[in-house]
Coordinates of C-alpha atoms and ligand atoms in Angstrom, one line a residue:
M1 CA 81.2 107.5 101.6
F2 CA 84.9 106.4 101.5
H3 CA 85.3 102.6 102.0
C4 CA 88.6 101.5 103.4
G5 CA 88.5 97.8 104.2
K6 CA 86.2 97.4 107.3
F7 CA 86.4 101.2 107.9
Q8 CA 84.1 103.8 106.4
F9 CA 84.3 107.6 106.4
D10 CA 81.6 110.0 105.5
L11 CA 84.2 112.7 104.7
S12 CA 82.1 115.4 106.3
R13 CA 85.4 116.5 107.9
P14 CA 88.9 116.2 106.4
L15 CA 91.0 113.2 107.4
V16 CA 94.6 113.3 108.6
M17 CA 96.8 110.5 107.2
G18 CA 99.9 110.2 109.4
I19 CA 103.2 109.2 107.8
V20 CA 105.1 106.3 109.4
N21 CA 108.4 105.7 107.6
V22 CA 110.2 102.4 108.1
T23 CA 113.2 103.4 106.0
P24 CA 116.8 104.2 107.0
D25 CA 117.1 106.9 104.3
S26 CA 113.9 108.8 105.1
F27 CA 115.0 112.4 105.0
S28 CA 112.1 113.9 107.0
D29 CA 112.6 111.7 110.0
G30 CA 116.3 111.5 109.8
G31 CA 116.1 107.8 109.7
R32 CA 114.9 107.6 113.2
H33 CA 112.2 104.9 112.6
L34 CA 114.5 102.0 111.7
S35 CA 113.2 99.2 113.8
A36 CA 109.7 97.9 113.8
G37 CA 109.4 98.7 117.5
D38 CA 110.2 102.4 116.9
A39 CA 107.8 102.6 114.0
I40 CA 105.0 101.0 116.0
A41 CA 105.6 103.4 118.9
H42 CA 105.6 106.3 116.4
A43 CA 102.4 105.1 114.9
M44 CA 100.7 104.8 118.3
K45 CA 101.8 108.4 119.0
L46 CA 100.3 109.6 115.7
I47 CA 97.0 107.9 116.6
E48 CA 97.0 109.7 120.0
D49 CA 97.8 112.9 118.1
G50 CA 94.7 112.6 116.0
A51 CA 95.6 110.5 112.9
D52 CA 92.6 109.1 111.1
I53 CA 94.7 106.8 108.8
L54 CA 98.3 105.7 109.1
D55 CA 100.5 105.4 106.0
I56 CA 103.3 102.8 106.5
G57 CA 106.1 103.0 104.0
G58 CA 109.3 100.8 103.6
E59 CA 110.9 102.5 100.6
S60 CA 111.7 106.2 100.4
T61 CA 110.4 107.6 97.1
R62 CA 112.0 111.0 97.4
P63 CA 114.1 112.2 94.5
G64 CA 117.4 110.3 94.4
A65 CA 116.5 107.7 97.0
A66 CA 117.7 104.2 96.8
I67 CA 115.5 101.4 95.4
V68 CA 114.7 98.7 97.9
S69 CA 114.2 95.0 97.1
E70 CA 110.8 93.5 97.7
Q71 CA 112.1 91.3 100.5
E72 CA 113.7 94.2 102.3
E73 CA 110.5 96.2 101.9
L74 CA 108.4 93.3 103.2
D75 CA 110.8 92.9 106.2
R76 CA 110.4 96.6 107.0
V77 CA 106.6 97.0 106.8
L78 CA 105.1 93.6 107.7
H79 CA 106.3 93.6 111.3
V80 CA 105.0 97.1 111.8
I81 CA 101.6 96.3 110.3
E82 CA 101.3 93.1 112.3
G83 CA 102.4 94.9 115.4
L84 CA 99.6 97.4 114.9
R85 CA 96.8 94.8 114.6
G86 CA 93.7 95.9 116.5
I87 CA 94.3 99.7 116.3
S88 CA 91.4 102.0 115.9
V89 CA 92.4 103.5 112.5
P90 CA 93.0 102.0 109.1
I91 CA 96.5 101.2 107.9
S92 CA 97.6 102.3 104.5
V93 CA 100.7 100.6 102.9
D94 CA 102.8 103.0 100.8
T95 CA 104.1 100.7 98.1
Y96 CA 104.0 100.2 94.3
K97 CA 105.0 96.5 94.5
P98 CA 102.1 94.1 94.0
G99 CA 103.8 91.5 96.2
V100 CA 104.1 94.0 99.1
M101 CA 100.5 95.1 98.6
R102 CA 99.2 91.5 98.8
A103 CA 101.2 90.7 101.9
A104 CA 100.3 93.9 103.6
L105 CA 96.6 93.4 103.0
V106 CA 96.8 89.9 104.4
A107 CA 98.6 91.3 107.5
G108 CA 95.8 93.8 108.1
A109 CA 96.3 96.9 105.9
S110 CA 93.0 98.5 104.6
M111 CA 94.5 100.8 102.0
V112 CA 97.2 100.9 99.3
N113 CA 98.9 104.2 98.7
D114 CA 100.5 103.7 95.3
I115 CA 102.7 106.5 93.8
N116 CA 102.6 104.4 90.6
A117 CA 98.7 104.5 90.5
L118 CA 98.4 100.7 90.1
Q119 CA 100.3 100.7 86.8
T120 CA 102.7 98.0 87.9
E121 CA 101.8 94.6 86.3
G122 CA 99.5 92.8 88.7
A123 CA 98.8 95.7 91.0
L124 CA 95.2 96.4 89.8
A125 CA 94.3 92.7 90.4
V126 CA 95.7 92.7 94.0
V127 CA 93.6 95.6 95.1
A128 CA 90.6 94.5 93.1
G129 CA 90.8 91.1 94.9
S130 CA 90.5 92.9 98.3
D131 CA 88.2 95.3 100.0
A132 CA 91.0 97.8 100.5
A133 CA 91.0 101.5 99.4
V134 CA 93.6 102.8 97.0
C135 CA 95.2 106.2 96.5
L136 CA 96.1 106.7 92.8
M137 CA 98.9 109.3 92.6
H138 CA 100.3 111.1 89.6
K139 CA 104.0 111.3 89.0
Q140 CA 106.1 112.2 86.0
G141 CA 109.1 110.0 85.4
K142 CA 110.8 107.8 87.9
P143 CA 111.6 108.9 91.5
Q144 CA 115.4 108.7 90.8
T145 CA 115.3 111.2 88.0
M146 CA 111.9 112.9 88.0
Q147 CA 113.1 116.2 89.2
E148 CA 115.7 116.6 86.4
Q149 CA 113.5 118.2 83.8
P150 CA 109.8 118.1 84.6
A151 CA 107.7 119.5 81.7
Y152 CA 104.0 119.9 81.0
Q153 CA 101.9 121.9 78.6
N154 CA 99.2 122.4 81.2
V155 CA 100.1 120.6 84.4
T156 CA 96.6 120.6 86.0
D157 CA 94.9 119.3 82.7
E158 CA 97.6 116.6 82.2
V159 CA 97.5 115.4 85.8
G160 CA 93.7 115.4 85.7
N161 CA 93.6 113.3 82.5
F162 CA 96.0 110.8 84.0
L163 CA 94.0 110.5 87.2
R164 CA 90.8 110.1 85.2
E165 CA 92.4 107.3 83.1
R166 CA 93.7 105.5 86.2
M167 CA 90.3 105.8 87.9
A168 CA 88.7 104.2 84.8
A169 CA 91.3 101.4 84.8
A170 CA 90.7 100.7 88.5
E171 CA 86.9 100.7 88.1
I172 CA 87.2 98.3 85.1
A173 CA 89.4 96.0 87.1
G174 CA 86.6 95.9 89.8
I175 CA 87.6 98.5 92.3
A176 CA 84.5 100.3 93.3
R177 CA 84.6 104.1 93.1
E178 CA 83.9 104.3 96.9
R179 CA 87.4 102.7 97.4
I180 CA 89.3 105.2 95.2
V181 CA 91.1 108.4 96.1
I182 CA 93.2 110.5 93.8
D183 CA 96.3 112.6 94.4
P184 CA 98.1 115.1 92.1
G185 CA 101.5 114.0 93.6
F186 CA 103.1 117.2 94.7
G187 CA 106.8 117.1 94.1
F188 CA 106.8 114.0 91.9
G189 CA 108.2 115.3 88.6
K190 CA 107.1 118.9 89.2
T191 CA 108.8 122.2 89.5
L192 CA 107.8 124.7 92.1
A193 CA 105.7 126.5 89.4
H194 CA 104.0 123.2 88.6
N195 CA 103.3 122.4 92.3
L196 CA 101.8 125.9 92.8
D197 CA 99.6 125.5 89.7
L198 CA 98.3 122.2 91.1
L199 CA 97.6 123.7 94.5
R200 CA 95.8 126.7 92.9
G201 CA 93.8 124.4 90.8
L202 CA 93.3 121.6 93.3
A203 CA 89.5 122.1 93.4
A204 CA 89.4 120.9 89.7
F205 CA 90.3 117.4 90.8
G206 CA 87.2 117.3 93.0
T207 CA 85.1 117.2 89.9
L208 CA 86.4 113.7 89.1
G209 CA 84.0 112.4 91.7
V210 CA 86.3 110.8 94.3
P211 CA 88.1 112.2 97.3
V212 CA 91.3 114.1 96.8
L213 CA 94.4 113.4 98.9
A214 CA 97.1 116.0 99.1
G215 CA 100.7 115.5 100.3
L216 CA 102.7 118.6 100.9
S217 CA 104.2 117.9 104.3
R218 CA 107.8 119.1 104.7
K219 CA 108.3 118.9 100.9
S220 CA 111.1 120.8 99.1
M221 CA 108.6 123.2 97.5
L222 CA 107.9 124.5 101.1
G223 CA 111.7 124.9 101.6
A224 CA 111.9 126.8 98.3
I225 CA 109.3 129.2 99.4
T226 CA 110.3 129.7 103.1
G227 CA 114.0 129.1 102.9
R228 CA 113.6 126.6 105.8
E229 CA 115.4 123.2 106.2
V230 CA 113.3 120.1 106.2
G231 CA 113.2 119.9 110.0
D232 CA 111.9 123.4 110.2
R233 CA 108.9 123.3 107.9
I234 CA 106.1 122.5 110.4
A235 CA 104.3 125.9 110.1
A236 CA 104.6 125.8 106.3
S237 CA 103.3 122.2 106.2
V238 CA 100.3 122.9 108.5
V239 CA 99.3 126.0 106.5
S240 CA 99.7 124.1 103.2
A241 CA 97.5 121.2 104.5
L242 CA 94.8 123.7 105.5
L243 CA 95.1 125.5 102.1
A244 CA 94.7 122.1 100.4
V245 CA 91.6 121.3 102.5
Q246 CA 90.2 124.8 101.7
R247 CA 90.6 123.8 98.0
G248 CA 88.7 120.6 98.5
A249 CA 91.2 118.0 99.7
S250 CA 89.5 115.3 101.8
I251 CA 92.7 113.7 103.1
V252 CA 96.0 115.3 104.0
R253 CA 99.1 113.2 104.3
V254 CA 101.3 114.7 107.0
H255 CA 104.3 114.1 109.3
D256 CA 103.1 116.6 111.9
V257 CA 99.7 115.1 112.9
R258 CA 99.2 116.9 116.1
E259 CA 99.7 120.4 114.7
T260 CA 97.7 119.5 111.5
A261 CA 94.8 118.1 113.6
D262 CA 94.7 121.4 115.6
A263 CA 94.5 123.4 112.4
L264 CA 91.7 121.2 111.1
K265 CA 89.8 121.5 114.5
I266 CA 89.7 125.3 113.9
W267 CA 88.5 124.7 110.3
N268 CA 85.9 122.2 111.3
T269 CA 84.6 124.3 114.1
L270 CA 84.3 127.3 111.9
N271 CA 82.4 125.3 109.3
E272 CA 79.9 123.9 111.8
G273 CA 78.6 127.3 112.8
Ligands
LIG1 C1 103.3 111.4 98.7 C2 103.1 110.1 98.8 C3 105.2 110.6 99.3 C4 102.2 112.2 98.3 C5 100.9 110.2 98.3 C6 107.3 112.7 100.9 C7 104.6 108.1 99.5 C8 107.6 111.9 99.7 N1 104.6 111.7 99.0 N2 102.0 109.4 98.7 N3 104.3 109.5 99.2 N4 101.0 111.5 98.1 N5 99.7 109.6 98.1 O1 107.9 113.8 101.0 O2 102.3 113.4 98.0 O3 106.5 112.3 101.8 S1 106.9 110.3 99.7

C-alpha cells in the first residue's frame, strides 16, 4: 500500500503522475501555464485524461533554469493548489523548499516531490509532521551545473546507495515506509550513458522495498536518441514510460497523460489475462 495523505493506492496497476508547471521558463510547455487559472484548467484536463496524481511545480529545475525565490514559488503554486481543492486525485508539490512544502500541505497537497530528497534543513521535519507521501529523488550536483561533468564509478550502485540512505533518514525522522517513493532522477547530473544504465537496471531499485517513480517524459535523453525537439517527443516518452513500468516502476511522471494512460491500459489488460 502507498499512503498519500487521505489517499491510498494498492499499486496493483502503475500510476500516472501528470505534470503541471506553473513556471514561465518551463521548456516543455513553452511557458503556457503562467497563470493559476491556466494551470488549474490544465490540471483538470490531466485528470480527465487519466492522471492518478498531479505534480504541481513553481520552479523549473531543468539544467540552467533560473532559481526562484520562496515567495515567488509560493505565489505560483498556492493559488493552483487552493483552486484544485476537492479534486478526486492527490496533489503532489514539486519543491525542495521546506517553507513551500509546509504551505502546500496546509493548502491541500498530499505529497512532496523533492528533487533534493529532503536534504534541505528542515525538510524532513515538515514531511514527518504531516501525513503526506514523499518522493526522494537522486541528483548529482546542482540543477544549474549538474550536466557539466556528471561522473560515477557505477551509477546504479551509487544512486541505489544514496536512495537507501535517504530512505533511512526519512524513516528515522518518522516518515513511515508506506509514504515513501524513490526515484533515480533521470537527467539530473547524468549523461545519456548513465541514464541508459539506470533504465536498464531500474528493477534493482525495486529491491529497496518502496515504490519506484520514473520521470523520463520529454527529457533530453529522448532527444539525444531520437533527434526530436522537445515538442515532438510524445512517442518516445510514452514508450519510455512503458519500459520503465516493465522494469518495475509503480509511478510514471509525465506530460502526456492521455497517451501514457492509453499505453498503460494495454499493459494492464495484458497482465490481467
Ligand atoms: C523529475 C522531477 C523533474 C523526475 C521527479 C523535467 C521535478 C525536469 N524531473 N521529479 N522533476 N523525477 N520525481 O524534465 O525525473 O520534468 S523536472
